[in-house]
Coordinates of C-alpha atoms and ligand atoms in Angstrom, one line a residue:
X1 CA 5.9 -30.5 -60.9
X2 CA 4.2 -31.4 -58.0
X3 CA 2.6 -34.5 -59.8
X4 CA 5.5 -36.3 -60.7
X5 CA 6.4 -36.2 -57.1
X6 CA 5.9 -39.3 -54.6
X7 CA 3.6 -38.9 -51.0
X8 CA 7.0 -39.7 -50.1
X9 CA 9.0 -37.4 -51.5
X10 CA 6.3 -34.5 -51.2
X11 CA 6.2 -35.2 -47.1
X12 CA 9.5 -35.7 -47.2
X13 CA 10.1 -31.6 -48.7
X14 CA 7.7 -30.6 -45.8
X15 CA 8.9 -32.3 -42.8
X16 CA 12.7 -32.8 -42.8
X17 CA 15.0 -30.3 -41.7
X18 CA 16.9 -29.4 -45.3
X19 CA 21.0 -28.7 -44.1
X20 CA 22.3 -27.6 -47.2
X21 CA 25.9 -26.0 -48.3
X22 CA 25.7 -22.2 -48.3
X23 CA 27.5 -21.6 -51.6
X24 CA 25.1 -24.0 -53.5
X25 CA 21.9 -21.2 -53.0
X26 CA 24.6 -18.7 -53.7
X27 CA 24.6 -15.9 -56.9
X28 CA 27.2 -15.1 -58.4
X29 CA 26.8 -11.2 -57.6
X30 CA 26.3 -12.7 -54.1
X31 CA 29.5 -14.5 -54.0
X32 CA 31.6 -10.8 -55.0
X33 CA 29.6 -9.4 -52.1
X34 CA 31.3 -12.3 -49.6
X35 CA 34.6 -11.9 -51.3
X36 CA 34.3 -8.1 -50.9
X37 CA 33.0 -8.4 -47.4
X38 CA 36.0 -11.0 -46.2
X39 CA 38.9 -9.0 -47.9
X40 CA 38.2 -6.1 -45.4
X41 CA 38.2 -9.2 -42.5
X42 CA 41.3 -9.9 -43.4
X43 CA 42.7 -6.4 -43.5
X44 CA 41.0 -6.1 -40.4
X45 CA 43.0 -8.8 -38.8
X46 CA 46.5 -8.1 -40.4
X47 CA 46.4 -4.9 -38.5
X48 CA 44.9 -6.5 -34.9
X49 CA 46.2 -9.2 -33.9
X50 CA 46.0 -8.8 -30.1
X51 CA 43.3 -7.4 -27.7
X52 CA 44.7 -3.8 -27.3
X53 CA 45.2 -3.6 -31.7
X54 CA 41.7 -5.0 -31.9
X55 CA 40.3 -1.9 -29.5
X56 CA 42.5 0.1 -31.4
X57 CA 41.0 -0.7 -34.7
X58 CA 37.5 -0.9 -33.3
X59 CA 37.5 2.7 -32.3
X60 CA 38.9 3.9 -35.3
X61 CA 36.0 2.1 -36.8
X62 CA 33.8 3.5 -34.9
X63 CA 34.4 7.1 -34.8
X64 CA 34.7 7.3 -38.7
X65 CA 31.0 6.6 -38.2
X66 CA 30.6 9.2 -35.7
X67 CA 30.7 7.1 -32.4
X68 CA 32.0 9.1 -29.0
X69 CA 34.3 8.5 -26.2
X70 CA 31.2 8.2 -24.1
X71 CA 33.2 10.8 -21.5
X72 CA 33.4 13.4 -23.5
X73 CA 29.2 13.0 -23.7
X74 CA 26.8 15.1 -21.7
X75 CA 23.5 14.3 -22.9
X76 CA 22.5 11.0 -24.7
X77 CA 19.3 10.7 -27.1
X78 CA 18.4 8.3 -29.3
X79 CA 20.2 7.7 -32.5
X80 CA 23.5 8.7 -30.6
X81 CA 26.4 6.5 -31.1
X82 CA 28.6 6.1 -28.2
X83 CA 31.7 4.1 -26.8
X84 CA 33.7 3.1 -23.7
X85 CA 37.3 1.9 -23.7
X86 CA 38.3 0.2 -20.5
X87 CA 41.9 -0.2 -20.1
X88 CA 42.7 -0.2 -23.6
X89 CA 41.6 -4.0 -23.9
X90 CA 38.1 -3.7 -23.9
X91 CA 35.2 -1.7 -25.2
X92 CA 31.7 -1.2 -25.4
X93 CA 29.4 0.3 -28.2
X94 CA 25.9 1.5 -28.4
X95 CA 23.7 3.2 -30.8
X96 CA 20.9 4.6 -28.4
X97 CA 17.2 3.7 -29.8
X98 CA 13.7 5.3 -29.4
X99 CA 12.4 3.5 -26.9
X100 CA 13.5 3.1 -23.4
X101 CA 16.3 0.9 -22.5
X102 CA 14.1 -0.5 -19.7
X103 CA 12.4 -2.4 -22.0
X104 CA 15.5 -4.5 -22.6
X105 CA 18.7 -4.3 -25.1
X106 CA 19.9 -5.8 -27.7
X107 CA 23.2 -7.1 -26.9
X108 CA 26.3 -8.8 -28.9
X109 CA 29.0 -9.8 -26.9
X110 CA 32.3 -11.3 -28.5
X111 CA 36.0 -11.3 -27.3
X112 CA 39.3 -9.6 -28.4
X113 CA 41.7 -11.5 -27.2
X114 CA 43.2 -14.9 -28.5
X115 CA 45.3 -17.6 -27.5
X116 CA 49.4 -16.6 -27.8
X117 CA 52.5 -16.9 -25.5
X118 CA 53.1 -13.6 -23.1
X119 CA 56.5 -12.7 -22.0
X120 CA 57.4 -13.3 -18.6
X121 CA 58.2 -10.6 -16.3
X122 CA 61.6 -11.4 -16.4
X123 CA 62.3 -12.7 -19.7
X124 CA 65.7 -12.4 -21.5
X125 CA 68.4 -14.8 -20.9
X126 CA 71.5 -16.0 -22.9
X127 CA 72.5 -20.0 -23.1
X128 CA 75.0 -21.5 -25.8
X129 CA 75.4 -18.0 -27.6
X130 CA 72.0 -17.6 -28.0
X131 CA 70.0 -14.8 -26.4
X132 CA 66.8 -16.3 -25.7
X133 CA 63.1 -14.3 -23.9
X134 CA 61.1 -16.7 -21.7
X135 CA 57.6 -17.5 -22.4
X136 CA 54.1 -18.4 -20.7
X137 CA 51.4 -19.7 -22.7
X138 CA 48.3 -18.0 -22.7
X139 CA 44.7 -19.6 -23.4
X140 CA 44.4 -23.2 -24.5
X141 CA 47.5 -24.1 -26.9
X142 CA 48.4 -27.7 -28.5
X143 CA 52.3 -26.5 -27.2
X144 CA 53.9 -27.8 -30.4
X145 CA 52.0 -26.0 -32.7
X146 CA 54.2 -22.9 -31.8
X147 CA 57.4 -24.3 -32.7
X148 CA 59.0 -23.7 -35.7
X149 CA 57.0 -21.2 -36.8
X150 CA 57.4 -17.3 -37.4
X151 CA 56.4 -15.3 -34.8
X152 CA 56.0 -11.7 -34.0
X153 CA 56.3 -9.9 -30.9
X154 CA 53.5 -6.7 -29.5
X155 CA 52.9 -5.2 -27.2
X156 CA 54.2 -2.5 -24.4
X157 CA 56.9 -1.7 -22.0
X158 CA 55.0 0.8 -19.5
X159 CA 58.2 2.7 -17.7
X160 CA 58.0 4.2 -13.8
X161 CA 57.5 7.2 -15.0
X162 CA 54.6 6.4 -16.8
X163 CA 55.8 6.5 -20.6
X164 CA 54.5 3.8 -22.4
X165 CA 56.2 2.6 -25.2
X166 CA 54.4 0.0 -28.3
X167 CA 56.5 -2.7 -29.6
X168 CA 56.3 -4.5 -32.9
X169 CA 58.5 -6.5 -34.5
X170 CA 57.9 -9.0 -37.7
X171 CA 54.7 -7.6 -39.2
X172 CA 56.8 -5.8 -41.7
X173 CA 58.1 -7.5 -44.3
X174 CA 61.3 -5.5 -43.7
X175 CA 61.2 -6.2 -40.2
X176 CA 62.7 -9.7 -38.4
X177 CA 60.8 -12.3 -37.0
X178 CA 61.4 -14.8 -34.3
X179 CA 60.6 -18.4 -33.9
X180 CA 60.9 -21.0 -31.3
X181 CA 63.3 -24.3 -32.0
X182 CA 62.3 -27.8 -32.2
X183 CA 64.5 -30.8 -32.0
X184 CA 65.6 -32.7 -35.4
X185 CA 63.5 -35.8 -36.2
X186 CA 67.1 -38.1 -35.8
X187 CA 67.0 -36.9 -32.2
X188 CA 63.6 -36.9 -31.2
X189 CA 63.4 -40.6 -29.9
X190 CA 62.6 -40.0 -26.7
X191 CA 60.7 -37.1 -27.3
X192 CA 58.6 -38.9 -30.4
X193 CA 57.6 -41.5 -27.3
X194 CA 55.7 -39.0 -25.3
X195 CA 52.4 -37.7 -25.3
X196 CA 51.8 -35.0 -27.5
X197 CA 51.1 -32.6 -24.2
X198 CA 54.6 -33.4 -23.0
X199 CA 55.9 -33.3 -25.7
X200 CA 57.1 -29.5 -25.5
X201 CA 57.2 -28.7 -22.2
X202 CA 55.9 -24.7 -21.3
X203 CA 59.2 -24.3 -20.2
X204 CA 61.1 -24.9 -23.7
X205 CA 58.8 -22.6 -25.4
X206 CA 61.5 -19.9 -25.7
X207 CA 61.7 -17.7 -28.4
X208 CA 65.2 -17.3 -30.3
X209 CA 66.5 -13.2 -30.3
X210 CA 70.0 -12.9 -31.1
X211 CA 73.4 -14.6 -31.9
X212 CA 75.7 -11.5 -31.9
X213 CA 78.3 -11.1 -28.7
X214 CA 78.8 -7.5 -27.6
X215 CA 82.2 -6.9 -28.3
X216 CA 83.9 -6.5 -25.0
X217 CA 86.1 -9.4 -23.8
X218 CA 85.6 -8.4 -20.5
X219 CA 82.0 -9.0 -20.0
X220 CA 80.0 -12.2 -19.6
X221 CA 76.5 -12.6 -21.4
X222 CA 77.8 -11.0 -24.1
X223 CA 74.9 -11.9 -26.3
X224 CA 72.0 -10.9 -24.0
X225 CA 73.9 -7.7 -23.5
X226 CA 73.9 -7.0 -27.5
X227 CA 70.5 -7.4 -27.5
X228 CA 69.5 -5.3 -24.5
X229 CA 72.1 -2.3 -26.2
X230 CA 69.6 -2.8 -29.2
X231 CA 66.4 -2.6 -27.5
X232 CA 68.0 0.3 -25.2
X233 CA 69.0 2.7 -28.4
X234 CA 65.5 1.5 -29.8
X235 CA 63.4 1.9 -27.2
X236 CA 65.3 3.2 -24.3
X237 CA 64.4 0.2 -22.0
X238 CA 66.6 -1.8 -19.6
X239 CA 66.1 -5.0 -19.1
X240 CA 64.3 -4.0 -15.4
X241 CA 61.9 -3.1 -17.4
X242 CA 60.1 -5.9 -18.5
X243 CA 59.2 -6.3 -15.0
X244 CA 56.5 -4.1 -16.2
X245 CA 55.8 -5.0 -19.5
X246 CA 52.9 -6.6 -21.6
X247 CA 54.6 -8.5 -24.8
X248 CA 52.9 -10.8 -26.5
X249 CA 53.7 -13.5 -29.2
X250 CA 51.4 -14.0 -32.1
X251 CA 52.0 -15.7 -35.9
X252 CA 54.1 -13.2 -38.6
X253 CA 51.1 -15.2 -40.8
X254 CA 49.0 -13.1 -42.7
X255 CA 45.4 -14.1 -42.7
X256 CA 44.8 -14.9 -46.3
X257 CA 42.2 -16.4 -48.5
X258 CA 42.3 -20.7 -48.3
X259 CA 41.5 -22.7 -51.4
X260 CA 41.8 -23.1 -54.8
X261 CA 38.2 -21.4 -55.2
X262 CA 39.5 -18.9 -52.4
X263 CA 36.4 -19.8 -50.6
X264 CA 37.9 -20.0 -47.0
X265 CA 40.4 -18.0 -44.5
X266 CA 43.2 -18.7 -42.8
X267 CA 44.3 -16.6 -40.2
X268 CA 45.7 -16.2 -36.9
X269 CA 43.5 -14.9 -33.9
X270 CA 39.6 -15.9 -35.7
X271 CA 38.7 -17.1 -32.2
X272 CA 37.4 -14.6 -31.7
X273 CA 38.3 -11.9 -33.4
X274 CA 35.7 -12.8 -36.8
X275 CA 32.8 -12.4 -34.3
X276 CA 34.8 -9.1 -33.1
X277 CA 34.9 -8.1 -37.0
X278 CA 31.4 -9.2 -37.7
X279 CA 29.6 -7.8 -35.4
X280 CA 31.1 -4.5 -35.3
X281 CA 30.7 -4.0 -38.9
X282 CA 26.8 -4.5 -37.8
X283 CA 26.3 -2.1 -35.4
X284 CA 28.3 0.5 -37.2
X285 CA 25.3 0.1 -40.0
X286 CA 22.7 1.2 -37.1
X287 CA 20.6 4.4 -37.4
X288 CA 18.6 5.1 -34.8
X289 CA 17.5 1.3 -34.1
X290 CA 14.2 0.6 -31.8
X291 CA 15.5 -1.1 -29.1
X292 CA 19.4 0.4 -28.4
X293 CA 22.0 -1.9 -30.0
X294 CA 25.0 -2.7 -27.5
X295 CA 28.3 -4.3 -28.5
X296 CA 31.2 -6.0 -26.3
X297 CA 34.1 -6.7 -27.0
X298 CA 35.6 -8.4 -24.2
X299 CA 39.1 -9.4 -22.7
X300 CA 40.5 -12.5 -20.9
X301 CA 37.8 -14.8 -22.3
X302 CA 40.5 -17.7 -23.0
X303 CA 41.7 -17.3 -19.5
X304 CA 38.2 -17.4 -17.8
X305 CA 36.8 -13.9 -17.9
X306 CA 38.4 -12.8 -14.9
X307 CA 40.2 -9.7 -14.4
X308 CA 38.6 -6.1 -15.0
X309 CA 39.0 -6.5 -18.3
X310 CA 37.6 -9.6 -18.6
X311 CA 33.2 -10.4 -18.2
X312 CA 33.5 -11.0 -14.6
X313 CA 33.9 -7.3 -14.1
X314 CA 31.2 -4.6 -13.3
X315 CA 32.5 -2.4 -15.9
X316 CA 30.0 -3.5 -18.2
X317 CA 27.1 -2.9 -15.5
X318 CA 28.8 0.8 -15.2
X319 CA 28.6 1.3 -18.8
X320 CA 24.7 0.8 -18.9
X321 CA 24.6 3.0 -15.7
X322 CA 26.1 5.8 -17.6
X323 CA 23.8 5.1 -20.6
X324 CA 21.0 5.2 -18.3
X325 CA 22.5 8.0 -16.6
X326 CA 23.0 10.5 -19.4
X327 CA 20.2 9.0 -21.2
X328 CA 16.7 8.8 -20.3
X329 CA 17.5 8.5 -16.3
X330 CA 18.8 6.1 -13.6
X331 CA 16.6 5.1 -10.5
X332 CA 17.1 2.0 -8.3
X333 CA 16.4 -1.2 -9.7
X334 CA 17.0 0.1 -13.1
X335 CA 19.8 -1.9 -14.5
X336 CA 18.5 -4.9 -13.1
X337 CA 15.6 -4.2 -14.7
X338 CA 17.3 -3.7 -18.3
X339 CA 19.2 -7.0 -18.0
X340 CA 15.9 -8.8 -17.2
X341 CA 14.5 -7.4 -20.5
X342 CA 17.2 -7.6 -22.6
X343 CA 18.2 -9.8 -25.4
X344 CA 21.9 -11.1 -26.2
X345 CA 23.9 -13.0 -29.1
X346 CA 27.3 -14.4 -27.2
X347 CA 29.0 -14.3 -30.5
X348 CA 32.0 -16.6 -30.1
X349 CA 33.3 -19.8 -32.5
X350 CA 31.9 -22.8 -32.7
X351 CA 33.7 -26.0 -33.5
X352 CA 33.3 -27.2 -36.9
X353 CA 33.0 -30.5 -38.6
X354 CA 36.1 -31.7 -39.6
X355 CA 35.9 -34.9 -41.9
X356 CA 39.4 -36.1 -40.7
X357 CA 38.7 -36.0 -37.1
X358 CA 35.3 -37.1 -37.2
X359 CA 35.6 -39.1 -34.6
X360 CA 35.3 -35.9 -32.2
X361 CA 31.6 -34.8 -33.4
X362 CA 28.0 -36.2 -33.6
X363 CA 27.2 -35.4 -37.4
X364 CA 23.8 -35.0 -36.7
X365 CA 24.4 -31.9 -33.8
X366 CA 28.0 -30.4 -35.5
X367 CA 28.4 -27.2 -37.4
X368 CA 29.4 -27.5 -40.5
X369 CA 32.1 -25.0 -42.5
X370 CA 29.8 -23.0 -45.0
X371 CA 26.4 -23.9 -43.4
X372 CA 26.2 -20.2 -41.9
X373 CA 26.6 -19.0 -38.5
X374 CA 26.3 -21.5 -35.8
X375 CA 24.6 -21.5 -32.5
X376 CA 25.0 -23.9 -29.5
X377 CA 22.0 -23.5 -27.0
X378 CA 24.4 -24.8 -24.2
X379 CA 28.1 -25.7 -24.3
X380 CA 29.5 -27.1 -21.0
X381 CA 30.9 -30.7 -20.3
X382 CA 29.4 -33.4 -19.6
X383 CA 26.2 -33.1 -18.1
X384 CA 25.9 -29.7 -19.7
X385 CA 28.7 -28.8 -16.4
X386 CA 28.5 -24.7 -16.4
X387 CA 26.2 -24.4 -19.2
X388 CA 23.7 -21.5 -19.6
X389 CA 21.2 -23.5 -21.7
X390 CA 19.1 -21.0 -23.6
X391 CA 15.8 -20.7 -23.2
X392 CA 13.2 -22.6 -26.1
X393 CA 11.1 -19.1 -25.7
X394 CA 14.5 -17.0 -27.0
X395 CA 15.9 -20.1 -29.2
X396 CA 12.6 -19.8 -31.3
X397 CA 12.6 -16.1 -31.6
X398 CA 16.6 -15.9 -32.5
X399 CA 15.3 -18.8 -35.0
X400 CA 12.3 -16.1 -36.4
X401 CA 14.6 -12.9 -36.7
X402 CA 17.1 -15.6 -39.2
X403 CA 14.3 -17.0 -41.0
X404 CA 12.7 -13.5 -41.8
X405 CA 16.0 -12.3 -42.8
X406 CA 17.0 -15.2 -45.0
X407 CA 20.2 -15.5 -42.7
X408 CA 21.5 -19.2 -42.6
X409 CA 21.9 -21.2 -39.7
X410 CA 22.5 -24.4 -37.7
X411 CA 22.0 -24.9 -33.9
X412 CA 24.6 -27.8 -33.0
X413 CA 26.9 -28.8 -29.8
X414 CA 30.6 -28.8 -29.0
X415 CA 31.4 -32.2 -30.0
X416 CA 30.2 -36.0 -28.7
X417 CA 28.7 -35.8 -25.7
X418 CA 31.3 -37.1 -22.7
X419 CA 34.3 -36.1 -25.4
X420 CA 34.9 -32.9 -24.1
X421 CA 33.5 -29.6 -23.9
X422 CA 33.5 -25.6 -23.8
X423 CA 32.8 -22.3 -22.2
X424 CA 32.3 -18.7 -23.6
X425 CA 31.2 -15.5 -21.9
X426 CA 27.5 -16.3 -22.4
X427 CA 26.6 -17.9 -18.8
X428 CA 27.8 -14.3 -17.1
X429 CA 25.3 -12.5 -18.8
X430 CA 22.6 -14.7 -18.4
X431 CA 23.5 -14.6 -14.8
X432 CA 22.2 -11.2 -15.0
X433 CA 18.8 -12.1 -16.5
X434 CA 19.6 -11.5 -20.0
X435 CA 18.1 -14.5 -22.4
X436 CA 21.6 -15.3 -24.7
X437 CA 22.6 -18.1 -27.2
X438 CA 25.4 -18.8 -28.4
X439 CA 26.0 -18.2 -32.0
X440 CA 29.4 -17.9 -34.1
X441 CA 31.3 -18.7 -37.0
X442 CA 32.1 -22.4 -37.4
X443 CA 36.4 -23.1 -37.1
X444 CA 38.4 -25.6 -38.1
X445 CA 41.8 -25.5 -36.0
X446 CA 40.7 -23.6 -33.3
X447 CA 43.5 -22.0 -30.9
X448 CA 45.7 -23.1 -33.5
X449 CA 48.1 -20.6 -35.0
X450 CA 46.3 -21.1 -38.1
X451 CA 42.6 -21.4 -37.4
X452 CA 40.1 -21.8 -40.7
X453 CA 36.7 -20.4 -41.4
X454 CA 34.6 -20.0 -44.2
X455 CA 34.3 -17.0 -46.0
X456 CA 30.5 -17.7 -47.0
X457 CA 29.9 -18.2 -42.7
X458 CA 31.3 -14.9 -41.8
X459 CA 29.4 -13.0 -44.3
X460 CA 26.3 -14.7 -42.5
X461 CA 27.2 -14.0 -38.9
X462 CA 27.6 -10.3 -40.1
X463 CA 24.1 -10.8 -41.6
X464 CA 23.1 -12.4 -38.3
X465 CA 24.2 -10.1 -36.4
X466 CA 22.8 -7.2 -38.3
X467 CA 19.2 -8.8 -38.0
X468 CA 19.5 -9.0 -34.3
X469 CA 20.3 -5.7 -34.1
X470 CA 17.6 -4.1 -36.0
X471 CA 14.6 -6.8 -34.6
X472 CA 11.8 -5.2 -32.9
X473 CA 10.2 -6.8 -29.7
Ligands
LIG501 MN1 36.2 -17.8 -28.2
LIG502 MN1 38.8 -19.8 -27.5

């Protein structure tokens, strides 16, 4: 009906950039397909809800596809499937493709672990008849968010010996959970005054155990003792140790689907875990690929990337070594080479719009919830402060491989400009040479204990992803 339109309206089609909700372009055959998808997400996340559950998962994944311990691996040819566990919290995956990995990789890099409170070394204490285990936040937490809530405790006790034994208390519904007072509303006046950051201090974030005295009058802590006879016939631990122990404290929430129309998911841990989820569902779809498909899933990212778990580390370099090594050769210069040539999505969460806090976001540059994935060329503070702004050249090709492939997206920023500001692991690998963007699933609630996405985005960043992947150069 081209005739009945105006100049206006016809130039208007042509030359404005359309940003339209996802579900209105969507069939309803499509919509099953999206439902489908997100119920295994969230099965997915009910049974990983920290980093070393998430590698767990991710290698049992992986080798129901036929992926190898890349150890146990003499030879590597294309169309092999390999992987590399590094201290139980992170891994790598690769599907090797035809041509050589000289020519460049392509690369999706997301991270495991989530913000939570970790045990301190030395954690259990008794006050007022209650036995109580000391906390120390982890990542970027609004403190009173973790009150009052249920909470669940993993993790491992590694004794001197070497025997390392899993804990995991209050995922099962038969199991108890734990939870972290707050004070009645009648009291609160002085505490109602203060800023919400002071509000809780870190040091009152101390999760309630027990109640029950050991019965022995001649004993003091009787409480804390009770407990520690618990945990001793449980899991043959003293309290010594936790000296040497990793615990951690996530939400007893199951991640579940949001809405009347079900459309959205709540769930503890999607930063970053639904980029975990997303985009190894994608490379476990790859057959022999061109150009060889690489997947990290990486630690300590809330905390910086330090540690040799986290992106800081060489471990990743080692792992292309070895590809290179048992693959189609190593020589000097090589890696470097690779990285130079190589092609990355840093798949981490992106901030999205939210109408009652608008204040925070410049419509125009925000992601919106149900808009698809979303990419930020830079993050950073401020000036763009520790931003690795993404090349045009690679912005406009990550924009092709989408638009061929019918995958929606947005390119936005974290937020107003001077409000605040971000970081992900992106700017380590460009520091290598590699060309990377940013590019996620839009959250509401981030770092909360109960973040939000939407379930039509994560079915795109898994389409995304599984573009990227399969793009020839
Ligand atoms: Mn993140
Ligand atoms: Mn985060």
């Amino acid at each position: 009906m081209e005739e009945n339109k105006t100049q206006g309206e016809i130039l208007r089609e042509k030359l404005f950039h359309k940003k339209e909700n996802g579900w209105e372009h969507t069939s309803e055959e499509r919509k099953n397909e999206i439902y489908a998808y997100c119920d295994g997400y969230m099965d997915f996340m009910n049974r990983s809800k920290t980093e070393r559950e998430i590698v767990e998962s991710v290698k049992e994944m992986a080798e129901a596809k036929g992926f190898r311990d890349i150890q146990t691996v003499e030879k590597i040819n294309p169309g092999d499937k390999v992987y590399y566990i590094n201290k139980e919290k992170s891994m790598y995956l690769a599907v090797i493709g035809t041509k050589s990995m000289e020519e460049g990789l392509n690369i999706i890099g997301a991270h495991g672990d989530s913000p939570r409170l970790d045990l301190k070394p030395n954690p259990i204490y008794e006050d007022g008849g209650f036995a109580y285990f000391k906390t120390h936040y982890y990542g970027g937490i609004k403190k009173y968010q973790w009150t009052t809530i249920p909470l669940a405790i993993h993790g491992v006790i590694v004794k001197t010996n070497g025997e390392k034994i899993k804990v995991c208390i209050g995922e099962d519904k038969k199991d108890p959970i734990f939870t972290i007072t707050d004070l009645l509303p009648h009291l609160a006046q002085e505490q109602m005054d203060k800023k919400i950051r002071d509000a809780i201090p870190g040091e009152n974030l101390n999760l309630l155990i027990g109640s029950i005295p050991f019965a022995d009058s001649k004993v003091g802590e009787k409480v804390k003792l009770n407990i520690l006879n618990i945990l001793n016939q449980k899991y043959g631990v003293t309290e010594k140790d936790f000296l040497s122990a990793e615990i951690e404290l996530v939400p007893a929430f199951e991640a579940r689907s949001l809405g009347i129309d079900g459309s959205m998911i709540a769930a503890y841990g999607q930063d970053d875990k639904v980029c975990v989820y997303t985009a190894t569902t994608a490379i476990l779809e790859m057959e022999k690929p061109e150009t060889t498909a690489i997947c990290i899933i990486s630690d300590k990212e809330e905390i910086g990337s330090m540690g040799n778990t986290g992106m800081e580390s060489r471990v990743f370099d080692t792992f292309i070594s070895e590809l290179l090594n048992k693959g189609e050769g190593n020589q000097p210069n090589r890696l470097e080479k690779v990285f130079c040539h190589s092609k990355m999505l840093s798949a981490d969460v992106d901030a999205g719009f939210d109408p009652i806090y608008a204040q925070v976001s410049e419509k125009n540059n925000a992601s919106f919830i149900g808009r698809g994935i979303g990419m930020n060329k830079y993050t950073g503070a401020r000036g763009k402060s520790g931003a690795s702004d993404a090349n045009a050249e690679f912005v406009a090709e990550v924009r092709s491989i989408f638009e061929a492939n019918d995958v929606a997206y947005q390119i936005a920023e974290l937020g107003k400009v001077d409000v605040g500001g971000g970081g992900t692991i992106a700017y380590i690998l460009a520091n290598k040479g590699i060309d990377v963007i940013d590019c996620g699933v839009p959250v509401l609630s981030m770092h909360s204990p109960y973040e939000v996405t939407s379930k039509f985005d994560v079915y795109e960043a898994y389409r995304a992803y599984h573009a990227f992947y399969q793009s020839k150069k």
